[in-house]
């Protein structure tokens, strides 16, 4: 009876950028195993080691089939540090083979290419992504309104889409400053006037010029 549930077919779904030969290696480790008792932990670990794969979920299809659904990481910004690379919301840099080539993504600049993969670079990317996440949370549309997030040392500067307005956020307190920015832009939208500079680095004032 044990042969009835022997895995003869492993199907992968989604995330087609993962190299076929790598999927075949994972498939080989699963073929011939018992469908009811097989442990997929090692196979999942190998699959999520690919930068573009966020998760891998296995489903048993009795009597002899195992399906694997690959959840792909989605880019939220284009990191320009040397060759432009897409990055997801967790700061994972996606391989070129998995990129969408989405020109509408906001751009992250100012990060030295030499720091990518090091603690300093990871922290800079994380701060830029924190600001992008706040924009989305507070009702802005980063891909439509924000053209650039510039990391200048410990400070963050933004460039507003369409108007080219430079927005200085400073080095901390981003939630409060993005809320302040939303209020300021609501007023500017009503007046149909956009300045060259909005400086939000000061706790009790907003500098506009």
CSV table of C-alpha atoms in Angstrom, one decimal:
chain,number,residue,atom,x,y,z
A,1,UNK,CA,0.0,0.0,0.0
A,2,UNK,CA,2.9,2.4,0.7
A,3,UNK,CA,3.6,2.6,-3.1
A,4,UNK,CA,0.2,4.1,-3.7
A,5,UNK,CA,1.3,7.4,-2.1
A,6,UNK,CA,4.8,7.5,-3.7
A,7,UNK,CA,5.4,11.0,-5.1
A,8,UNK,CA,5.8,10.7,-8.9
A,9,UNK,CA,5.0,14.3,-9.9
A,10,UNK,CA,6.2,17.6,-8.4
A,11,UNK,CA,4.8,20.8,-10.0
A,12,UNK,CA,6.0,24.3,-9.3
A,13,UNK,CA,3.7,27.3,-9.7
A,14,UNK,CA,4.7,31.0,-9.9
A,15,UNK,CA,8.0,32.9,-9.8
A,16,UNK,CA,9.2,31.6,-13.2
A,17,UNK,CA,12.5,33.5,-12.8
A,18,UNK,CA,14.0,30.8,-10.6
A,19,UNK,CA,16.4,28.8,-12.8
A,20,UNK,CA,14.8,25.6,-14.1
A,21,UNK,CA,17.8,23.4,-13.2
A,22,UNK,CA,17.5,24.6,-9.6
A,23,UNK,CA,13.9,23.6,-9.5
A,24,UNK,CA,14.8,20.2,-11.0
A,25,UNK,CA,17.3,19.6,-8.2
A,26,UNK,CA,14.6,20.3,-5.6
A,27,UNK,CA,12.2,18.1,-7.5
A,28,UNK,CA,14.6,15.2,-7.4
A,29,UNK,CA,14.9,15.4,-3.6
A,30,UNK,CA,11.1,14.9,-3.4
A,31,UNK,CA,10.4,12.3,-6.0
A,32,UNK,CA,10.0,8.8,-4.6
A,33,UNK,CA,9.1,10.1,-1.1
A,34,UNK,CA,5.9,9.1,0.6
A,35,UNK,CA,3.3,11.8,0.0
A,36,UNK,CA,1.7,11.4,3.5
A,37,UNK,CA,4.9,11.6,5.5
A,38,UNK,CA,7.3,13.7,3.3
A,39,UNK,CA,8.9,16.7,5.1
A,40,UNK,CA,9.2,19.7,2.8
A,41,UNK,CA,11.3,21.9,5.1
A,42,UNK,CA,14.6,21.4,3.4
A,43,UNK,CA,13.1,21.9,-0.1
A,44,UNK,CA,11.4,25.1,1.2
A,45,UNK,CA,14.7,26.4,2.6
A,46,UNK,CA,16.4,25.8,-0.7
A,47,UNK,CA,13.7,27.7,-2.6
A,48,UNK,CA,13.5,30.7,-0.3
A,49,UNK,CA,17.3,31.1,-0.6
A,50,UNK,CA,16.6,32.6,-4.0
A,51,UNK,CA,16.3,36.4,-3.5
A,52,UNK,CA,13.1,36.7,-5.5
A,53,UNK,CA,11.3,34.0,-3.5
A,54,UNK,CA,9.5,35.2,-0.4
A,55,UNK,CA,7.9,31.9,0.5
A,56,UNK,CA,7.2,28.4,-0.8
A,57,UNK,CA,4.0,26.6,0.1
A,58,UNK,CA,3.6,22.9,-0.6
A,59,UNK,CA,0.2,21.2,-1.1
A,60,UNK,CA,-0.3,17.4,-1.3
A,61,UNK,CA,-2.5,16.2,-4.2
A,62,UNK,CA,-3.2,12.5,-3.5
A,63,UNK,CA,-2.3,10.0,-4.6
A,64,UNK,CA,1.0,10.8,-6.1
A,65,UNK,CA,1.4,14.6,-6.8
A,66,UNK,CA,2.9,17.4,-4.8
A,67,UNK,CA,2.4,21.0,-5.8
A,68,UNK,CA,4.7,23.9,-4.7
A,69,UNK,CA,3.5,27.5,-4.9
A,70,UNK,CA,6.2,30.1,-5.0
A,71,UNK,CA,5.4,33.6,-3.6
A,72,UNK,CA,7.4,36.2,-5.5
A,73,UNK,CA,8.8,39.3,-3.8
A,74,UNK,CA,7.3,42.5,-5.3
A,75,UNK,CA,9.5,45.5,-5.9
A,76,UNK,CA,8.5,48.8,-4.2
A,77,UNK,CA,11.5,50.9,-5.3
A,78,UNK,CA,14.4,51.1,-7.7
A,79,UNK,CA,17.8,51.3,-5.9
A,80,UNK,CA,20.3,53.3,-7.9
A,81,UNK,CA,23.7,52.4,-6.5
A,82,UNK,CA,25.9,51.3,-9.5
A,83,UNK,CA,23.6,49.3,-11.7
A,84,UNK,CA,19.9,50.0,-10.9
A,85,UNK,CA,18.3,47.1,-9.0
A,86,UNK,CA,14.7,46.6,-7.8
A,87,UNK,CA,14.2,46.2,-4.1
A,88,UNK,CA,11.2,44.8,-2.1
A,89,UNK,CA,9.6,46.2,1.0
A,90,UNK,CA,11.9,44.2,3.3
A,91,UNK,CA,15.0,45.6,1.6
A,92,UNK,CA,15.8,42.5,-0.4
A,93,UNK,CA,17.6,43.4,-3.6
A,94,UNK,CA,16.0,41.4,-6.5
A,95,UNK,CA,18.1,39.7,-9.1
A,96,UNK,CA,18.0,41.2,-12.5
A,97,UNK,CA,16.3,38.1,-13.9
A,98,UNK,CA,13.3,38.7,-11.6
A,99,UNK,CA,12.9,42.4,-12.2
A,100,UNK,CA,9.8,43.9,-13.7
A,101,UNK,CA,11.6,46.9,-15.3
A,102,UNK,CA,8.9,49.1,-13.8
A,103,UNK,CA,9.9,52.7,-14.7
A,104,UNK,CA,7.1,54.1,-12.3
A,105,UNK,CA,8.8,52.9,-9.2
A,106,UNK,CA,10.2,55.6,-6.9
A,107,UNK,CA,14.0,55.8,-7.0
A,108,UNK,CA,16.3,55.4,-4.0
A,109,UNK,CA,19.6,57.3,-4.5
A,110,UNK,CA,22.6,58.5,-2.4
A,111,UNK,CA,23.7,55.0,-1.1
A,112,UNK,CA,27.3,54.1,-1.9
A,113,UNK,CA,27.5,50.9,-4.0
A,114,UNK,CA,30.3,49.7,-1.8
A,115,UNK,CA,28.0,49.6,1.3
A,116,UNK,CA,25.3,47.4,-0.4
A,117,UNK,CA,25.2,44.1,1.5
A,118,UNK,CA,26.9,45.7,4.5
A,119,UNK,CA,25.2,46.9,7.7
A,120,UNK,CA,25.5,50.6,6.8
A,121,UNK,CA,23.9,50.0,3.4
A,122,UNK,CA,21.2,47.9,4.8
A,123,UNK,CA,20.3,50.5,7.3
A,124,UNK,CA,20.2,53.3,4.7
A,125,UNK,CA,17.9,51.2,2.5
A,126,UNK,CA,15.7,50.4,5.5
A,127,UNK,CA,15.3,54.1,6.3
A,128,UNK,CA,14.3,54.9,2.7
A,129,UNK,CA,11.8,52.0,2.7
A,130,UNK,CA,10.4,53.2,6.1
A,131,UNK,CA,9.6,56.6,4.5
A,132,UNK,CA,8.0,54.8,1.4
A,133,UNK,CA,5.9,52.7,3.7
A,134,UNK,CA,4.7,55.7,5.7
A,135,UNK,CA,3.7,57.4,2.5
A,136,UNK,CA,1.5,54.5,1.6
A,137,UNK,CA,0.1,54.2,5.1
A,138,UNK,CA,-0.9,57.8,5.3
A,139,UNK,CA,-2.7,57.9,1.9
A,140,UNK,CA,0.0,59.1,-0.4
A,141,UNK,CA,0.8,57.1,-3.6
A,142,UNK,CA,4.6,56.7,-3.7
A,143,UNK,CA,4.7,55.4,-7.3
A,144,UNK,CA,2.6,58.4,-8.5
A,145,UNK,CA,3.7,61.2,-6.2
A,146,UNK,CA,7.3,60.5,-5.2
A,147,UNK,CA,10.0,60.4,-7.8
A,148,UNK,CA,13.1,60.1,-5.6
A,149,UNK,CA,14.1,59.2,-2.0
A,150,UNK,CA,17.7,60.5,-1.5
A,151,UNK,CA,19.7,59.3,1.4
A,152,UNK,CA,22.2,62.0,2.3
A,153,UNK,CA,24.4,60.8,5.1
A,154,UNK,CA,22.0,60.4,8.0
A,155,UNK,CA,19.3,62.5,6.4
A,156,UNK,CA,16.5,61.8,4.0
A,157,UNK,CA,15.4,64.1,1.2
A,158,UNK,CA,12.5,63.6,-1.2
A,159,UNK,CA,11.8,64.9,-4.7
A,160,UNK,CA,8.1,65.3,-5.5
A,161,UNK,CA,6.8,64.0,-8.8
A,162,UNK,CA,5.8,66.6,-11.4
A,163,UNK,CA,6.8,69.7,-9.5
A,164,UNK,CA,10.4,68.8,-8.6
A,165,UNK,CA,9.9,70.1,-5.1
A,166,UNK,CA,12.7,69.2,-2.7
A,167,UNK,CA,11.5,68.0,0.7
A,168,UNK,CA,13.9,67.7,3.6
A,169,UNK,CA,12.8,65.1,6.2
A,170,UNK,CA,15.9,65.1,8.3
A,171,UNK,CA,17.3,62.0,10.1
A,172,UNK,CA,14.5,60.9,12.4
A,173,UNK,CA,10.9,61.3,13.5
A,174,UNK,CA,9.6,60.3,10.0
A,175,UNK,CA,6.0,59.4,11.0
A,176,UNK,CA,5.3,62.9,12.4
A,177,UNK,CA,7.1,64.6,9.5
A,178,UNK,CA,5.3,62.7,6.8
A,179,UNK,CA,2.0,63.6,8.5
A,180,UNK,CA,3.1,67.2,8.6
A,181,UNK,CA,3.9,67.0,4.9
A,182,UNK,CA,0.4,65.6,4.1
A,183,UNK,CA,-1.1,68.7,5.8
A,184,UNK,CA,1.3,71.1,4.0
A,185,UNK,CA,0.5,69.6,0.6
A,186,UNK,CA,-3.2,69.7,1.3
A,187,UNK,CA,-2.9,73.4,1.7
A,188,UNK,CA,-0.6,73.8,-1.3
A,189,UNK,CA,-3.0,71.8,-3.5
A,190,UNK,CA,-5.8,74.2,-2.6
A,191,UNK,CA,-3.6,77.1,-3.6
A,192,UNK,CA,-2.2,75.3,-6.7
A,193,UNK,CA,1.2,76.5,-5.7
A,194,UNK,CA,4.2,74.3,-5.2
A,195,UNK,CA,7.5,75.8,-3.8
A,196,UNK,CA,11.0,74.7,-4.7
A,197,UNK,CA,11.8,73.6,-1.1
A,198,UNK,CA,9.8,72.3,1.9
A,199,UNK,CA,12.0,71.8,5.0
A,200,UNK,CA,10.4,69.7,7.7
A,201,UNK,CA,13.5,69.1,9.9
A,202,UNK,CA,12.3,71.6,12.6
A,203,UNK,CA,9.8,70.5,15.2
A,204,UNK,CA,7.8,73.7,15.5
A,205,UNK,CA,8.0,75.2,12.0
A,206,UNK,CA,7.9,74.3,8.3
A,207,UNK,CA,10.2,76.3,6.0
A,208,UNK,CA,8.8,76.9,2.5
A,209,UNK,CA,10.5,78.8,-0.2
